[in-house]
Amino acid sequence: VQLVESGGGSVQAGGSVRLSCAASGFAYDDYGVGWFRQAAGKEREAVGCTHVTKGQTHTTYYADFSKGRFTISNDNTESSIDGTESTIYLQMNGVKPEDTAVYYCAAGWGYACYPCLGDDDYDSWGQGTQVTVSS
């Protein structure tokens, strides 16, 4: 699975930004995509994840800090003999300076997305996109 994030940049506190994760090469139609972030000098943490089955969102989980501000959605799912492609979005509203980080998406089988938001079961990772929130 290939993952390419985009949409990062600089934004003022209180503003919004939408990140995209273009995923291609799924050999199965039941997959999980997680969003993670890593701020400078800090460990990587989960933002949330979505479990997609046959192009439809099955479940979505969020970390406590992202509930009510961030939304993960799935769109543009297409299947062909080359596999399934999809775009997974992370809509971030009411951003805060502490949201400044490199944001990554990761993909795996559907069970990779579960309420505890672990990262153990993701097989593929994107290169990351920087989000900088100024006060």
Short mmCIF file of N, CA, C and O in Angstrom, two decimals:
data_model
loop_
_atom_site.label_atom_id
_atom_site.label_comp_id
_atom_site.label_asym_id
_atom_site.label_seq_id
_atom_site.Cartn_x
_atom_site.Cartn_y
_atom_site.Cartn_z
N VAL A 1 0.84 -1.18 0.00
CA VAL A 1 0.00 0.00 0.00
C VAL A 1 0.89 1.24 0.00
O VAL A 1 1.83 1.34 0.77
N GLN A 2 0.54 2.16 -0.88
CA GLN A 2 1.29 3.42 -0.94
C GLN A 2 0.40 4.53 -0.35
O GLN A 2 -0.78 4.60 -0.63
N LEU A 3 1.03 5.37 0.46
CA LEU A 3 0.31 6.44 1.12
C LEU A 3 1.03 7.75 0.87
O LEU A 3 2.26 7.83 1.05
N VAL A 4 0.28 8.77 0.51
CA VAL A 4 0.86 10.09 0.29
C VAL A 4 -0.02 11.11 1.00
O VAL A 4 -1.19 11.28 0.66
N GLU A 5 0.57 11.79 1.98
CA GLU A 5 -0.16 12.84 2.70
C GLU A 5 0.05 14.18 2.01
O GLU A 5 1.10 14.43 1.40
N SER A 6 -0.93 15.03 2.14
CA SER A 6 -0.82 16.39 1.63
C SER A 6 -1.76 17.28 2.44
O SER A 6 -2.58 16.79 3.21
N GLY A 7 -1.61 18.59 2.25
CA GLY A 7 -2.50 19.54 2.90
C GLY A 7 -1.94 20.25 4.09
O GLY A 7 -2.58 21.13 4.66
N GLY A 8 -0.74 19.91 4.49
CA GLY A 8 -0.16 20.58 5.63
C GLY A 8 0.27 22.00 5.29
O GLY A 8 0.25 22.41 4.14
N GLY A 9 0.67 22.73 6.29
CA GLY A 9 1.13 24.10 6.10
C GLY A 9 1.01 24.87 7.39
O GLY A 9 0.92 24.30 8.47
N SER A 10 0.99 26.17 7.25
CA SER A 10 0.90 27.05 8.40
C SER A 10 -0.53 27.58 8.54
O SER A 10 -1.16 27.94 7.55
N VAL A 11 -1.00 27.63 9.74
CA VAL A 11 -2.36 28.10 10.01
C VAL A 11 -2.37 28.80 11.35
O VAL A 11 -1.59 28.47 12.25
N GLN A 12 -3.23 29.78 11.48
CA GLN A 12 -3.35 30.50 12.75
C GLN A 12 -4.24 29.73 13.72
O GLN A 12 -5.15 28.99 13.30
N ALA A 13 -3.97 29.91 14.97
CA ALA A 13 -4.78 29.27 15.99
C ALA A 13 -6.25 29.63 15.80
O ALA A 13 -6.59 30.77 15.51
N GLY A 14 -7.08 28.62 15.96
CA GLY A 14 -8.50 28.81 15.75
C GLY A 14 -8.97 28.51 14.34
O GLY A 14 -10.17 28.40 14.08
N GLY A 15 -8.03 28.38 13.45
CA GLY A 15 -8.36 28.12 12.06
C GLY A 15 -8.56 26.64 11.78
O GLY A 15 -8.63 25.81 12.70
N SER A 16 -8.64 26.32 10.49
CA SER A 16 -8.89 24.95 10.08
C SER A 16 -7.88 24.53 9.02
O SER A 16 -7.35 25.36 8.27
N VAL A 17 -7.66 23.25 8.96
CA VAL A 17 -6.80 22.68 7.92
C VAL A 17 -7.30 21.28 7.64
O VAL A 17 -7.77 20.58 8.54
N ARG A 18 -7.22 20.88 6.37
CA ARG A 18 -7.62 19.53 6.02
C ARG A 18 -6.44 18.79 5.40
O ARG A 18 -5.87 19.25 4.41
N LEU A 19 -6.11 17.68 5.99
CA LEU A 19 -5.06 16.83 5.47
C LEU A 19 -5.67 15.70 4.66
O LEU A 19 -6.75 15.21 4.99
N SER A 20 -4.97 15.30 3.62
CA SER A 20 -5.41 14.19 2.79
C SER A 20 -4.39 13.07 2.82
O SER A 20 -3.19 13.33 2.88
N CYS A 21 -4.88 11.87 2.75
CA CYS A 21 -4.03 10.69 2.67
C CYS A 21 -4.50 9.90 1.46
O CYS A 21 -5.56 9.25 1.51
N ALA A 22 -3.74 9.98 0.38
CA ALA A 22 -4.08 9.22 -0.83
C ALA A 22 -3.49 7.83 -0.69
O ALA A 22 -2.28 7.66 -0.64
N ALA A 23 -4.39 6.86 -0.61
CA ALA A 23 -3.97 5.47 -0.40
C ALA A 23 -4.25 4.65 -1.65
O ALA A 23 -5.34 4.73 -2.21
N SER A 24 -3.30 3.88 -2.06
CA SER A 24 -3.48 3.04 -3.24
C SER A 24 -2.83 1.69 -3.02
O SER A 24 -1.90 1.57 -2.21
N GLY A 25 -3.35 0.70 -3.74
CA GLY A 25 -2.75 -0.62 -3.70
C GLY A 25 -3.30 -1.55 -2.65
O GLY A 25 -2.71 -2.60 -2.38
N PHE A 26 -4.46 -1.20 -2.07
CA PHE A 26 -5.07 -2.15 -1.15
C PHE A 26 -5.48 -3.41 -1.94
O PHE A 26 -6.17 -3.32 -2.93
N ALA A 27 -5.05 -4.55 -1.45
CA ALA A 27 -5.42 -5.80 -2.09
C ALA A 27 -6.68 -6.40 -1.46
O ALA A 27 -7.07 -7.51 -1.79
N TYR A 28 -7.29 -5.63 -0.58
CA TYR A 28 -8.45 -6.10 0.16
C TYR A 28 -9.37 -4.91 0.36
O TYR A 28 -8.96 -3.75 0.26
N ASP A 29 -10.64 -5.19 0.62
CA ASP A 29 -11.59 -4.09 0.77
C ASP A 29 -12.01 -3.89 2.23
O ASP A 29 -13.06 -3.29 2.49
N ASP A 30 -11.23 -4.38 3.14
CA ASP A 30 -11.45 -4.17 4.56
C ASP A 30 -10.13 -3.69 5.14
O ASP A 30 -9.21 -4.48 5.31
N TYR A 31 -10.04 -2.39 5.40
CA TYR A 31 -8.76 -1.85 5.81
C TYR A 31 -8.95 -0.76 6.86
O TYR A 31 -10.03 -0.19 7.02
N GLY A 32 -7.89 -0.52 7.57
CA GLY A 32 -7.89 0.53 8.58
C GLY A 32 -6.85 1.57 8.22
O GLY A 32 -5.76 1.24 7.75
N VAL A 33 -7.19 2.83 8.41
CA VAL A 33 -6.25 3.93 8.19
C VAL A 33 -6.22 4.77 9.45
O VAL A 33 -7.25 5.21 9.94
N GLY A 34 -5.03 4.97 9.95
CA GLY A 34 -4.87 5.77 11.15
C GLY A 34 -4.13 7.06 10.85
O GLY A 34 -3.34 7.13 9.91
N TRP A 35 -4.43 8.06 11.63
CA TRP A 35 -3.68 9.32 11.60
C TRP A 35 -2.89 9.42 12.90
O TRP A 35 -3.44 9.20 13.98
N PHE A 36 -1.64 9.78 12.76
CA PHE A 36 -0.75 9.95 13.89
C PHE A 36 -0.04 11.28 13.74
O PHE A 36 -0.01 11.87 12.66
N ARG A 37 0.55 11.73 14.81
CA ARG A 37 1.33 12.96 14.73
C ARG A 37 2.52 12.87 15.67
O ARG A 37 2.50 12.13 16.67
N GLN A 38 3.53 13.61 15.33
CA GLN A 38 4.72 13.66 16.17
C GLN A 38 5.23 15.08 16.20
O GLN A 38 5.63 15.64 15.16
N ALA A 39 5.19 15.67 17.37
CA ALA A 39 5.74 17.00 17.57
C ALA A 39 7.22 16.90 17.87
O ALA A 39 7.72 15.85 18.31
N ALA A 40 7.93 17.96 17.62
CA ALA A 40 9.38 17.99 17.84
C ALA A 40 9.69 17.64 19.29
O ALA A 40 9.13 18.23 20.23
N GLY A 41 10.56 16.68 19.46
CA GLY A 41 10.99 16.29 20.79
C GLY A 41 10.01 15.43 21.56
O GLY A 41 10.24 15.14 22.74
N LYS A 42 8.94 15.03 20.92
CA LYS A 42 7.92 14.21 21.59
C LYS A 42 7.71 12.89 20.86
O LYS A 42 8.10 12.74 19.71
N GLU A 43 7.09 11.96 21.55
CA GLU A 43 6.79 10.68 20.94
C GLU A 43 5.58 10.80 20.01
O GLU A 43 4.74 11.68 20.17
N ARG A 44 5.53 9.88 19.08
CA ARG A 44 4.40 9.85 18.18
C ARG A 44 3.13 9.47 18.95
O ARG A 44 3.17 8.62 19.84
N GLU A 45 2.03 10.12 18.60
CA GLU A 45 0.77 9.80 19.25
C GLU A 45 -0.32 9.65 18.20
O GLU A 45 -0.26 10.22 17.11
N ALA A 46 -1.32 8.86 18.56
CA ALA A 46 -2.44 8.63 17.65
C ALA A 46 -3.41 9.80 17.69
O ALA A 46 -3.70 10.36 18.75
N VAL A 47 -3.91 10.15 16.54
CA VAL A 47 -4.95 11.17 16.42
C VAL A 47 -6.32 10.50 16.32
O VAL A 47 -7.29 10.91 16.95
N GLY A 48 -6.38 9.45 15.53
CA GLY A 48 -7.61 8.70 15.34
C GLY A 48 -7.43 7.72 14.21
O GLY A 48 -6.37 7.66 13.59
N CYS A 49 -8.47 6.95 13.95
CA CYS A 49 -8.40 5.99 12.85
C CYS A 49 -9.79 5.68 12.34
O CYS A 49 -10.80 5.95 13.01
N THR A 50 -9.83 5.12 11.14
CA THR A 50 -11.09 4.74 10.55
C THR A 50 -10.97 3.35 9.96
O THR A 50 -9.94 2.99 9.40
N HIS A 51 -12.02 2.57 10.12
CA HIS A 51 -12.09 1.22 9.58
C HIS A 51 -13.07 1.27 8.42
O HIS A 51 -14.24 1.60 8.60
N VAL A 52 -12.59 0.94 7.23
CA VAL A 52 -13.40 1.02 6.02
C VAL A 52 -13.65 -0.39 5.49
O VAL A 52 -12.72 -1.19 5.38
N THR A 53 -14.89 -0.66 5.18
CA THR A 53 -15.27 -1.96 4.64
C THR A 53 -16.07 -1.74 3.36
O THR A 53 -17.09 -1.03 3.39
N LYS A 54 -15.59 -2.31 2.26
CA LYS A 54 -16.26 -2.20 0.97
C LYS A 54 -16.59 -0.74 0.63
O LYS A 54 -17.68 -0.42 0.17
N GLY A 55 -15.66 0.14 0.88
CA GLY A 55 -15.81 1.53 0.53
C GLY A 55 -16.60 2.38 1.51
O GLY A 55 -16.71 3.58 1.33
N GLN A 56 -17.15 1.75 2.52
CA GLN A 56 -17.96 2.48 3.50
C GLN A 56 -17.27 2.51 4.85
O GLN A 56 -16.64 1.52 5.26
N THR A 57 -17.43 3.62 5.54
CA THR A 57 -16.84 3.73 6.88
C THR A 57 -17.59 2.81 7.84
O THR A 57 -18.81 2.91 7.97
N HIS A 58 -16.84 1.93 8.49
CA HIS A 58 -17.44 1.00 9.45
C HIS A 58 -17.43 1.61 10.85
O HIS A 58 -18.45 1.70 11.51
N THR A 59 -16.27 2.04 11.29
CA THR A 59 -16.14 2.70 12.58
C THR A 59 -15.01 3.72 12.51
O THR A 59 -14.10 3.59 11.69
N THR A 60 -15.06 4.69 13.39
CA THR A 60 -14.00 5.68 13.51
C THR A 60 -13.76 5.94 14.98
O THR A 60 -14.71 6.05 15.76
N TYR A 61 -12.50 6.03 15.35
CA TYR A 61 -12.13 6.29 16.74
C TYR A 61 -11.23 7.52 16.79
O TYR A 61 -10.46 7.78 15.87
N TYR A 62 -11.33 8.24 17.89
CA TYR A 62 -10.55 9.46 18.06
C TYR A 62 -9.85 9.44 19.41
O TYR A 62 -10.38 8.94 20.41
N ALA A 63 -8.67 10.05 19.43
CA ALA A 63 -8.01 10.30 20.70
C ALA A 63 -8.78 11.39 21.43
O ALA A 63 -9.48 12.19 20.82
N ASP A 64 -8.63 11.43 22.74
CA ASP A 64 -9.40 12.39 23.53
C ASP A 64 -9.16 13.82 23.08
O ASP A 64 -10.09 14.63 23.01
N PHE A 65 -7.92 14.15 22.75
CA PHE A 65 -7.61 15.54 22.40
C PHE A 65 -8.23 15.94 21.07
O PHE A 65 -8.41 17.13 20.79
N SER A 66 -8.57 14.97 20.22
CA SER A 66 -9.09 15.30 18.90
C SER A 66 -10.61 15.22 18.81
O SER A 66 -11.20 15.74 17.85
N LYS A 67 -11.23 14.63 19.81
CA LYS A 67 -12.69 14.53 19.78
C LYS A 67 -13.33 15.91 19.76
O LYS A 67 -12.98 16.78 20.53
N GLY A 68 -14.28 16.08 18.85
CA GLY A 68 -14.99 17.34 18.76
C GLY A 68 -14.30 18.40 17.92
O GLY A 68 -14.93 19.39 17.54
N ARG A 69 -13.02 18.22 17.64
CA ARG A 69 -12.30 19.19 16.82
C ARG A 69 -11.86 18.60 15.49
O ARG A 69 -11.85 19.30 14.47
N PHE A 70 -11.49 17.33 15.50
CA PHE A 70 -10.98 16.68 14.30
C PHE A 70 -12.00 15.67 13.78
O PHE A 70 -12.72 15.04 14.57
N THR A 71 -12.03 15.52 12.46
CA THR A 71 -12.93 14.54 11.84
C THR A 71 -12.17 13.77 10.78
O THR A 71 -11.50 14.36 9.93
N ILE A 72 -12.29 12.46 10.84
CA ILE A 72 -11.68 11.58 9.84
C ILE A 72 -12.79 11.07 8.92
O ILE A 72 -13.83 10.59 9.39
N SER A 73 -12.55 11.18 7.62
CA SER A 73 -13.55 10.71 6.67
C SER A 73 -12.87 10.00 5.51
O SER A 73 -11.67 10.17 5.28
N ASN A 74 -13.68 9.24 4.80
CA ASN A 74 -13.18 8.42 3.70
C ASN A 74 -13.96 8.80 2.44
O ASN A 74 -15.18 8.91 2.47
N ASP A 75 -13.26 8.93 1.34
CA ASP A 75 -13.93 9.33 0.10
C ASP A 75 -13.18 8.77 -1.09
O ASP A 75 -12.04 8.33 -0.99
N ASN A 76 -13.85 8.82 -2.23
CA ASN A 76 -13.23 8.48 -3.51
C ASN A 76 -12.65 7.08 -3.55
O ASN A 76 -11.54 6.86 -4.03
N THR A 77 -13.41 6.14 -3.03
CA THR A 77 -12.94 4.76 -3.09
C THR A 77 -13.20 4.18 -4.46
O THR A 77 -14.32 4.23 -4.96
N GLU A 78 -12.16 3.63 -5.08
CA GLU A 78 -12.30 2.99 -6.37
C GLU A 78 -11.57 1.66 -6.34
O GLU A 78 -10.47 1.56 -5.79
N SER A 79 -12.17 0.67 -6.94
CA SER A 79 -11.55 -0.64 -7.00
C SER A 79 -11.31 -1.04 -8.43
O SER A 79 -12.13 -0.77 -9.31
N SER A 80 -10.18 -1.66 -8.67
CA SER A 80 -9.85 -2.15 -10.00
C SER A 80 -9.01 -3.41 -9.83
O SER A 80 -8.75 -3.86 -8.70
N ILE A 81 -8.52 -3.93 -10.96
CA ILE A 81 -7.70 -5.13 -10.86
C ILE A 81 -6.37 -4.82 -10.17
O ILE A 81 -5.67 -5.72 -9.72
N ASP A 82 -6.03 -3.53 -10.09
CA ASP A 82 -4.79 -3.14 -9.44
C ASP A 82 -4.97 -2.93 -7.94
O ASP A 82 -4.01 -2.60 -7.25
N GLY A 83 -6.18 -3.08 -7.47
CA GLY A 83 -6.42 -2.91 -6.06
C GLY A 83 -7.38 -1.76 -5.79
O GLY A 83 -7.97 -1.20 -6.71
N THR A 84 -7.52 -1.42 -4.56
CA THR A 84 -8.45 -0.37 -4.13
C THR A 84 -7.69 0.90 -3.79
O THR A 84 -6.64 0.85 -3.15
N GLU A 85 -8.24 2.00 -4.26
CA GLU A 85 -7.68 3.30 -3.94
C GLU A 85 -8.69 4.09 -3.12
O GLU A 85 -9.90 3.95 -3.35
N SER A 86 -8.19 4.91 -2.25
CA SER A 86 -9.09 5.70 -1.43
C SER A 86 -8.36 6.93 -0.94
O SER A 86 -7.13 6.95 -0.88
N THR A 87 -9.12 7.94 -0.59
CA THR A 87 -8.57 9.12 0.05
C THR A 87 -9.20 9.26 1.42
O THR A 87 -10.43 9.25 1.55
N ILE A 88 -8.36 9.38 2.40
CA ILE A 88 -8.82 9.55 3.78
C ILE A 88 -8.41 10.93 4.24
O ILE A 88 -7.26 11.33 4.10
N TYR A 89 -9.37 11.65 4.77
CA TYR A 89 -9.14 13.03 5.18
C TYR A 89 -9.08 13.16 6.70
O TYR A 89 -9.73 12.41 7.43
N LEU A 90 -8.31 14.12 7.11
CA LEU A 90 -8.31 14.53 8.52
C LEU A 90 -8.63 16.03 8.52
O LEU A 90 -7.80 16.86 8.15
N GLN A 91 -9.86 16.35 8.88
CA GLN A 91 -10.29 17.74 8.99
C GLN A 91 -10.02 18.21 10.40
O GLN A 91 -10.52 17.62 11.37
N MET A 92 -9.24 19.27 10.51
CA MET A 92 -8.84 19.79 11.81
C MET A 92 -9.44 21.18 11.97
O MET A 92 -9.10 22.09 11.21
N ASN A 93 -10.31 21.34 12.93
CA ASN A 93 -10.94 22.63 13.20
C ASN A 93 -10.51 23.15 14.57
O ASN A 93 -10.17 22.38 15.46
N GLY A 94 -10.54 24.46 14.72
CA GLY A 94 -10.16 25.03 16.00
C GLY A 94 -8.77 24.62 16.43
O GLY A 94 -8.55 24.28 17.59
N VAL A 95 -7.83 24.70 15.49
CA VAL A 95 -6.49 24.21 15.80
C VAL A 95 -5.82 25.09 16.86
O VAL A 95 -6.13 26.28 17.00
N LYS A 96 -4.92 24.48 17.58
CA LYS A 96 -4.19 25.13 18.66
C LYS A 96 -2.70 25.01 18.40
O LYS A 96 -2.26 24.12 17.67
N PRO A 97 -1.91 25.88 19.01
CA PRO A 97 -0.45 25.76 18.81
C PRO A 97 0.09 24.38 19.17
O PRO A 97 1.03 23.90 18.52
N GLU A 98 -0.51 23.73 20.14
CA GLU A 98 -0.05 22.39 20.52
C GLU A 98 -0.40 21.33 19.49
O GLU A 98 0.03 20.18 19.62
N ASP A 99 -1.13 21.68 18.44
CA ASP A 99 -1.39 20.75 17.35
C ASP A 99 -0.25 20.76 16.33
O ASP A 99 -0.27 19.98 15.37
N THR A 100 0.71 21.64 16.52
CA THR A 100 1.87 21.68 15.63
C THR A 100 2.62 20.36 15.69
O THR A 100 3.03 19.92 16.76
N ALA A 101 2.78 19.74 14.53
CA ALA A 101 3.42 18.43 14.47
C ALA A 101 3.53 18.00 13.01
O ALA A 101 2.93 18.62 12.12
N VAL A 102 4.27 16.94 12.80
CA VAL A 102 4.23 16.23 11.52
C VAL A 102 3.13 15.18 11.63
O VAL A 102 3.11 14.39 12.59
N TYR A 103 2.23 15.20 10.68
CA TYR A 103 1.10 14.28 10.69
C TYR A 103 1.33 13.17 9.67
O TYR A 103 1.71 13.43 8.52
N TYR A 104 1.08 11.94 10.11
CA TYR A 104 1.28 10.77 9.28
C TYR A 104 -0.02 9.99 9.16
O TYR A 104 -0.80 9.92 10.12
N CYS A 105 -0.22 9.36 8.02
CA CYS A 105 -1.27 8.36 7.93
C CYS A 105 -0.61 7.00 7.78
O CYS A 105 0.52 6.88 7.30
N ALA A 106 -1.33 6.00 8.23
CA ALA A 106 -0.83 4.63 8.19
C ALA A 106 -1.98 3.72 7.80
O ALA A 106 -3.15 4.02 8.10
N ALA A 107 -1.66 2.59 7.17
CA ALA A 107 -2.71 1.69 6.70
C ALA A 107 -2.39 0.25 7.02
O ALA A 107 -1.22 -0.15 7.09
N GLY A 108 -3.43 -0.52 7.21
CA GLY A 108 -3.30 -1.95 7.46
C GLY A 108 -4.65 -2.61 7.27
O GLY A 108 -5.59 -2.00 6.76
N TRP A 109 -4.75 -3.84 7.69
CA TRP A 109 -6.03 -4.51 7.66
C TRP A 109 -7.02 -3.78 8.59
O TRP A 109 -6.61 -2.99 9.44
N GLY A 110 -8.28 -4.08 8.42
CA GLY A 110 -9.31 -3.38 9.19
C GLY A 110 -9.10 -3.43 10.69
O GLY A 110 -9.36 -2.45 11.40
N TYR A 111 -8.59 -4.54 11.21
CA TYR A 111 -8.41 -4.66 12.65
C TYR A 111 -7.32 -3.75 13.19
O TYR A 111 -7.15 -3.62 14.40
N ALA A 112 -6.54 -3.13 12.28
CA ALA A 112 -5.51 -2.19 12.73
C ALA A 112 -6.12 -1.00 13.45
O ALA A 112 -5.47 -0.35 14.28
N CYS A 113 -7.38 -0.69 13.12
CA CYS A 113 -8.07 0.44 13.75
C CYS A 113 -8.94 -0.10 14.87
O CYS A 113 -9.89 -0.83 14.63
N TYR A 114 -8.59 0.21 16.09
CA TYR A 114 -9.36 -0.25 17.23
C TYR A 114 -9.36 0.85 18.29
O TYR A 114 -8.57 1.78 18.20
N PRO A 115 -10.24 0.74 19.28
CA PRO A 115 -10.43 1.87 20.20
C PRO A 115 -9.18 2.36 20.92
O PRO A 115 -9.08 3.54 21.24
N CYS A 116 -8.25 1.46 21.20
CA CYS A 116 -7.05 1.89 21.94
C CYS A 116 -6.06 2.65 21.06
O CYS A 116 -5.08 3.19 21.55
N LEU A 117 -6.33 2.68 19.74
CA LEU A 117 -5.53 3.49 18.81
C LEU A 117 -4.05 3.13 18.83
O LEU A 117 -3.19 4.02 18.77
N GLY A 118 -3.74 1.84 18.90
CA GLY A 118 -2.36 1.43 18.80
C GLY A 118 -1.85 1.52 17.38
O GLY A 118 -2.62 1.69 16.43
N ASP A 119 -0.53 1.41 17.22
CA ASP A 119 0.04 1.49 15.87
C ASP A 119 0.70 0.18 15.44
O ASP A 119 1.35 0.13 14.40
N ASP A 120 0.53 -0.87 16.24
CA ASP A 120 1.25 -2.12 15.99
C ASP A 120 0.86 -2.81 14.70
O ASP A 120 1.65 -3.54 14.12
N ASP A 121 -0.37 -2.65 14.26
CA ASP A 121 -0.88 -3.44 13.15
C ASP A 121 -0.91 -2.70 11.82
O ASP A 121 -1.51 -3.19 10.86
N TYR A 122 -0.29 -1.56 11.77
CA TYR A 122 -0.22 -0.85 10.49
C TYR A 122 1.02 -1.29 9.72
O TYR A 122 2.12 -1.36 10.27
N ASP A 123 0.83 -1.57 8.45
CA ASP A 123 1.92 -2.10 7.63
C ASP A 123 2.59 -1.02 6.78
O ASP A 123 3.75 -1.17 6.38
N SER A 124 1.85 0.02 6.48
CA SER A 124 2.37 1.04 5.57
C SER A 124 2.21 2.41 6.21
O SER A 124 1.20 2.67 6.88
N TRP A 125 3.19 3.26 5.97
CA TRP A 125 3.18 4.61 6.52
C TRP A 125 3.49 5.62 5.42
O TRP A 125 4.30 5.34 4.52
N GLY A 126 2.87 6.77 5.52
CA GLY A 126 3.19 7.85 4.61
C GLY A 126 4.42 8.60 5.07
O GLY A 126 5.00 8.31 6.12
N GLN A 127 4.80 9.58 4.29
CA GLN A 127 6.03 10.33 4.57
C GLN A 127 5.80 11.46 5.56
O GLN A 127 6.75 12.02 6.09
N GLY A 128 4.55 11.80 5.80
CA GLY A 128 4.23 12.85 6.76
C GLY A 128 4.07 14.22 6.12
O GLY A 128 4.63 14.50 5.06
N THR A 129 3.29 15.05 6.77
CA THR A 129 3.10 16.42 6.32
C THR A 129 3.09 17.33 7.55
O THR A 129 2.48 17.01 8.56
N GLN A 130 3.80 18.44 7.45
CA GLN A 130 3.97 19.33 8.59
C GLN A 130 2.77 20.27 8.73
O GLN A 130 2.32 20.88 7.75
N VAL A 131 2.28 20.38 9.94
CA VAL A 131 1.25 21.37 10.27
C VAL A 131 1.83 22.26 11.36
O VAL A 131 2.28 21.76 12.40
N THR A 132 1.84 23.55 11.11
CA THR A 132 2.36 24.51 12.08
C THR A 132 1.25 25.50 12.44
O THR A 132 0.70 26.16 11.54
N VAL A 133 0.92 25.58 13.70
CA VAL A 133 -0.14 26.46 14.17
C VAL A 133 0.49 27.61 14.94
O VAL A 133 1.19 27.39 15.94
N SER A 134 0.23 28.81 14.50
CA SER A 134 0.79 29.99 15.16
C SER A 134 -0.28 30.65 16.02
O SER A 134 -1.46 30.66 15.70
N SER A 135 0.18 31.23 17.12
CA SER A 135 -0.76 31.86 18.06
C SER A 135 -0.97 33.32 17.72
O SER A 135 -0.27 33.89 16.90
#
